Short mmCIF file of C-alpha atoms in Angstrom, two decimals:
data_model
loop_
_atom_site.label_atom_id
_atom_site.label_comp_id
_atom_site.label_asym_id
_atom_site.label_seq_id
_atom_site.Cartn_x
_atom_site.Cartn_y
_atom_site.Cartn_z
CA MET A 1013 10.30 39.84 94.02
CA ALA A 1014 13.56 38.58 95.56
CA ALA A 1015 13.73 35.75 93.03
CA VAL A 1016 13.37 38.21 90.17
CA GLU A 1017 16.22 40.40 91.46
CA GLU A 1018 18.73 37.55 91.72
CA PRO A 1019 21.09 37.50 88.70
CA ILE A 1020 20.39 34.75 86.20
CA GLU A 1021 22.72 31.74 86.06
CA LEU A 1022 25.37 32.13 83.37
CA ALA A 1023 25.85 28.36 82.77
CA ASP A 1024 23.01 25.87 82.46
CA ASP A 1025 20.60 24.18 80.01
CA PRO A 1026 20.34 24.04 77.05
CA PHE A 1027 24.09 24.61 76.93
CA GLN A 1028 26.39 21.65 77.56
CA ILE A 1029 27.86 23.14 80.71
CA THR A 1030 27.01 22.68 84.42
CA ASP A 1031 27.15 25.37 87.08
CA PRO A 1032 29.01 24.40 90.31
CA ILE A 1033 26.48 26.04 92.68
CA ALA A 1034 24.26 23.53 94.49
CA ALA A 1035 20.58 24.21 95.15
CA LYS A 1036 19.57 25.39 98.61
CA PRO A 1037 18.10 22.75 100.96
CA GLY A 1038 14.49 22.14 99.97
CA ALA A 1039 14.81 23.93 96.64
CA ALA A 1040 13.66 21.90 93.65
CA GLU A 1041 13.77 22.54 89.90
CA ALA A 1042 12.49 20.67 86.86
CA ALA A 1043 14.16 21.14 83.48
CA PHE A 1044 12.93 20.14 80.02
CA VAL A 1045 15.23 20.24 76.98
CA GLY A 1046 14.42 19.54 73.34
CA ALA A 1047 17.02 19.34 70.56
CA TYR A 1048 17.27 18.77 66.82
CA GLU A 1049 20.54 17.71 65.18
CA ARG A 1050 21.60 17.30 61.57
CA ALA A 1051 24.44 14.84 60.91
CA ARG A 1052 27.16 15.57 58.37
CA GLN A 1053 26.99 12.24 56.56
CA GLY A 1054 25.15 8.95 56.28
CA SER A 1055 21.72 7.88 55.08
CA VAL A 1056 20.22 8.97 58.43
CA ARG A 1057 20.89 12.66 59.03
CA ASN A 1058 18.16 13.86 61.41
CA THR A 1059 17.95 13.28 65.15
CA GLY A 1060 15.34 14.49 67.60
CA ALA A 1061 16.01 14.37 71.33
CA ALA A 1062 14.22 15.21 74.58
CA GLU A 1063 15.62 15.44 78.10
CA THR A 1064 14.12 15.91 81.55
CA GLN A 1065 15.89 16.49 84.84
CA LEU A 1066 14.76 16.97 88.42
CA SER A 1067 17.21 18.48 90.91
CA MET A 1068 16.68 19.05 94.64
CA GLY A 1069 18.80 20.48 97.42
CA VAL A 1070 19.08 18.12 100.41
CA VAL A 1071 21.52 19.72 102.84
CA PRO A 1072 23.77 22.76 102.41
CA GLY A 1073 26.10 22.09 99.48
CA LEU A 1074 24.48 18.81 98.37
CA GLU A 1075 22.07 18.47 95.45
CA LEU A 1076 20.50 15.28 94.08
CA ARG A 1077 19.81 14.92 90.34
CA ILE A 1078 17.64 12.48 88.38
CA GLY A 1079 17.44 12.74 84.59
CA GLN A 1080 16.20 10.95 81.50
CA VAL A 1081 17.27 11.43 77.87
CA GLY A 1082 15.63 9.95 74.79
CA ALA A 1083 16.51 10.32 71.11
CA TYR A 1084 15.57 8.93 67.70
CA GLY A 1085 17.63 9.19 64.53
CA ASN A 1086 21.39 9.15 64.00
CA LEU A 1087 22.63 8.32 67.49
CA GLU A 1088 26.29 8.49 66.46
CA THR A 1089 26.22 12.21 67.27
CA ARG A 1090 24.33 12.02 70.58
CA ARG A 1091 26.91 12.84 73.25
CA LYS A 1092 24.40 12.81 76.12
CA LEU A 1093 23.59 9.17 75.37
CA GLY A 1094 27.23 8.22 75.66
CA THR A 1095 28.97 6.40 72.84
CA VAL A 1096 26.86 3.83 71.01
CA SER A 1097 27.68 0.22 71.84
CA ASP A 1098 28.80 -2.06 69.02
CA ASP A 1099 25.81 -4.24 69.89
CA LEU A 1100 23.46 -1.40 69.04
CA GLY A 1101 24.74 -1.10 65.52
CA SER A 1102 25.47 2.17 63.78
CA SER A 1103 22.50 4.02 62.36
CA ASP A 1104 24.98 5.34 59.81
CA ASN A 1105 25.94 1.90 58.55
CA GLY A 1106 22.54 0.25 58.98
CA GLY A 1107 20.74 2.86 56.91
CA GLN A 1108 17.91 3.09 59.46
CA ALA A 1109 17.08 5.50 62.23
CA ALA A 1110 17.63 4.12 65.73
CA TRP A 1111 16.21 5.00 69.12
CA GLY A 1112 18.09 5.21 72.37
CA GLY A 1113 17.85 6.58 75.87
CA SER A 1114 19.76 7.18 79.06
CA THR A 1115 18.72 7.31 82.72
CA ARG A 1116 21.04 9.30 84.98
CA ILE A 1117 21.12 9.41 88.78
CA GLY A 1118 23.71 11.39 90.68
CA ALA A 1119 24.64 14.10 93.14
CA LEU A 1120 26.44 17.45 93.04
CA TYR A 1121 28.52 18.50 96.04
CA GLU A 1122 29.68 22.11 96.37
CA PHE A 1123 33.14 22.56 97.87
CA SER A 1124 33.35 26.34 97.42
CA ASP A 1125 30.61 28.87 96.63
CA GLY A 1126 32.96 31.37 94.97
CA ARG A 1127 32.91 34.03 97.65
CA GLY A 1128 35.98 35.93 98.75
CA GLY A 1129 37.49 36.11 95.29
CA TYR A 1130 37.86 32.34 94.91
CA PRO A 1131 36.26 30.30 92.12
CA ALA A 1132 33.23 28.16 92.86
CA ILE A 1133 34.18 24.47 92.83
CA ALA A 1134 31.95 21.38 92.93
CA GLY A 1135 32.02 17.70 92.04
CA LEU A 1136 29.32 15.86 90.08
CA MET A 1137 29.03 12.07 90.32
CA ARG A 1138 26.50 10.13 88.23
CA ILE A 1139 25.71 6.63 87.09
CA ARG A 1140 24.08 6.21 83.67
CA THR A 1141 22.12 3.36 82.12
CA LEU A 1142 22.13 3.44 78.29
CA TYR A 1143 19.24 1.87 76.37
CA GLY A 1144 18.93 0.92 72.72
CA ARG A 1145 18.47 -2.01 70.38
CA GLY A 1146 21.15 -4.07 72.15
CA LYS A 1147 21.52 -4.87 75.81
CA PRO A 1148 21.80 -1.92 78.23
CA ALA A 1149 25.21 -0.47 79.03
CA TYR A 1150 26.24 1.16 82.31
CA GLU A 1151 28.59 4.08 82.88
CA THR A 1152 29.88 6.14 85.77
CA GLU A 1153 30.72 9.81 85.37
CA ALA A 1154 32.86 12.04 87.60
CA VAL A 1155 33.10 15.73 86.70
CA ALA A 1156 34.93 18.62 88.35
CA LEU A 1157 32.91 21.85 88.02
CA ILE A 1158 34.72 25.18 88.25
CA GLY A 1159 33.16 28.62 87.84
CA ARG A 1160 34.11 32.24 88.41
CA THR A 1161 31.89 35.31 88.08
CA PHE A 1162 33.33 38.77 87.55
CA PRO A 1163 30.73 41.37 88.63
CA PHE A 1164 30.37 44.54 86.60
CA GLY A 1165 27.02 45.77 87.89
CA GLN A 1166 24.27 44.18 85.79
CA GLN A 1167 26.80 43.16 83.11
CA ALA A 1168 28.51 40.37 85.04
CA ILE A 1169 30.73 37.91 83.14
CA GLY A 1170 30.95 34.27 84.14
CA THR A 1171 33.51 31.67 83.07
CA HIS A 1172 32.94 27.95 83.66
CA LEU A 1173 34.94 24.80 83.12
CA ASN A 1174 33.82 21.15 83.40
CA ILE A 1175 36.51 18.44 83.38
CA GLY A 1176 35.34 14.86 83.63
CA TRP A 1177 36.03 11.16 83.26
CA VAL A 1178 33.49 8.57 82.05
CA ALA A 1179 34.01 4.86 82.74
CA ARG A 1180 31.93 2.12 81.10
CA LEU A 1181 31.19 -0.86 83.32
CA GLU A 1182 31.86 -4.24 81.69
CA PRO A 1183 32.64 -2.83 78.22
CA GLN A 1184 32.02 -5.02 75.19
CA SER A 1185 34.81 -6.11 72.87
CA GLY A 1186 36.20 -3.10 71.04
CA GLU A 1187 34.53 -0.51 73.28
CA ARG A 1188 36.64 2.13 74.98
CA PRO A 1189 36.41 1.58 78.77
CA ASN A 1190 37.26 5.20 79.70
CA ARG A 1191 36.72 8.58 78.07
CA TYR A 1192 37.45 12.18 79.00
CA LEU A 1193 35.22 15.23 78.59
CA LEU A 1194 36.00 18.93 78.63
CA ASN A 1195 33.38 21.69 78.49
CA ALA A 1196 34.01 25.43 78.77
CA SER A 1197 31.77 28.49 78.59
CA VAL A 1198 31.65 32.26 78.85
CA GLY A 1199 28.42 33.97 79.90
CA GLN A 1200 27.65 37.68 79.63
CA ALA A 1201 24.74 39.09 81.60
CA ILE A 1202 23.02 41.92 79.73
CA SER A 1203 20.39 42.38 82.49
CA PRO A 1204 19.49 40.64 85.77
CA ALA A 1205 17.11 38.40 83.77
CA THR A 1206 19.02 37.79 80.51
CA ALA A 1207 22.43 36.34 79.64
CA LEU A 1208 24.28 35.56 76.44
CA VAL A 1209 26.26 32.29 76.55
CA LEU A 1210 29.01 30.77 74.40
CA THR A 1211 30.12 27.17 75.09
CA TYR A 1212 32.51 24.56 73.73
CA ALA A 1213 32.01 20.85 74.47
CA ARG A 1214 34.48 18.07 73.73
CA GLU A 1215 34.35 14.37 74.61
CA GLN A 1216 36.44 11.40 73.56
CA GLN A 1217 34.59 8.83 71.45
CA GLU A 1218 35.10 5.19 70.53
CA ARG A 1219 38.32 4.13 68.79
CA GLY A 1220 38.23 5.13 65.13
CA ASP A 1221 35.81 8.02 65.74
CA ARG A 1222 36.90 11.62 66.06
CA ASP A 1223 36.17 13.39 69.35
CA TYR A 1224 32.75 14.92 69.87
CA SER A 1225 33.37 18.65 69.40
CA LEU A 1226 30.54 21.21 69.48
CA ILE A 1227 30.33 25.01 69.71
CA GLN A 1228 27.09 26.58 70.98
CA ALA A 1229 25.81 30.15 71.29
CA GLY A 1230 22.50 31.50 72.54
CA LEU A 1231 20.75 33.09 75.48
CA ARG A 1232 18.97 32.38 78.75
CA HIS A 1233 16.08 34.58 79.91
CA ARG A 1234 14.03 34.54 83.11
CA LEU A 1235 10.35 35.10 82.39
CA PRO A 1236 8.21 37.49 84.47
CA GLY A 1237 7.41 35.97 87.85
CA GLY A 1238 10.94 34.70 88.45
CA ARG A 1239 10.21 30.95 88.47
CA VAL A 1240 10.68 30.03 84.80
CA VAL A 1241 13.84 30.35 82.68
CA LEU A 1242 13.77 29.91 78.90
CA GLY A 1243 16.99 29.06 77.05
CA ILE A 1244 17.71 28.75 73.33
CA ALA A 1245 20.96 27.67 71.67
CA ALA A 1246 22.34 27.00 68.21
CA GLY A 1247 25.54 25.09 67.62
CA PHE A 1248 27.71 23.32 65.09
CA GLY A 1249 30.17 20.46 65.23
CA THR A 1250 33.79 20.79 64.23
CA THR A 1251 34.46 17.15 63.28
CA ARG A 1252 32.79 14.68 60.91
CA ASP A 1253 31.46 12.62 63.86
CA THR A 1254 29.55 15.51 65.43
CA PRO A 1255 26.40 17.28 64.17
CA ARG A 1256 26.65 19.65 61.23
CA TYR A 1257 24.38 21.85 63.32
CA GLN A 1258 22.22 21.62 66.43
CA LEU A 1259 19.22 23.59 67.68
CA ALA A 1260 18.14 23.32 71.32
CA VAL A 1261 15.57 24.87 73.63
CA ALA A 1262 15.22 24.50 77.42
CA LEU A 1263 12.55 25.34 79.96
CA GLN A 1264 13.47 25.38 83.67
CA TRP A 1265 10.77 25.66 86.29
CA GLN A 1266 11.54 26.38 89.93
CA LEU A 1267 9.21 24.14 91.93
CA SER A 1268 10.35 25.26 95.38
CA GLY A 1269 12.55 28.05 96.69
CA GLY A 1270 13.92 26.11 99.64
CA TRP A 1271 13.32 25.93 103.37
#
C-alpha cells in the first residue's frame, strides 16, 4: 500500500523529459515506449519506433541505465536516434523508408533530492551507439537535470528542466560534432496516481536543418497495485524538420522496490 500512496512522478516517459531523482539502492524498473510519427514532407511520412530501458539503483544517489531504441520510416525526425549520418542517406531524399537504432548506456547521479526548499539536481551521462544503413556512429551525452515540486495537497505542481550537450565521436565530413538540447516540462497532479504533463523539447540538428522542436501533452497514471505506470502523450513539431504530429504510449513496471 505504501507504493500506491506515494505521489506519481511528474516527469518521465513517454514525455521527452527526465526526472532528477535517482532510484533507491536495489530498486529496478523496466520501461517500454512505443511511438508513431507523421513527417511534414517527403515521400516517406510515417515512422514507427519502440524503446526499452532498464534502470537500477546501485548506491544512494546513483542509478545505472541501459536502453535500446529502434525505428523504421522517416528517420530525419527521430531525435532519440540522434541526427542521421550522411553515410546513412536521407529517407526523405532516397524515397525509401529506412531503419535505425540506438543503444544507450549511462548513469544518473543525484546531487540534491529537492528537500529543504531547494530544487532537485542531478547529472546524466550516457554513451550512445547509432545503427543504420551506414557504419555505426558514437555519441556522448551530458545532461543537467533540474526539478522542483510545489506541494498543494494532492494537486502538486512540478517543473523540470533538462539542459544537455551531445558530442559525436569521430564525426564524418559535414556532420556537426556538438549539439545542444533543452527540454522543459510542467506536471500537474490531479490525484496521487494521476498527473497531467506538458513538455517542450528542442535539440540542435545538422547544419542546414532546423532545430528539432516538439510540444507534447498527455497524462501518466499508476494502475491499481502500485507497480505499473501507464503514460500517453500527443505532440506536434513546430519546424519543418520535426514531426507534424506524434503519438506515444509508455508502460513502466517496477521490478523491485529496493533493499
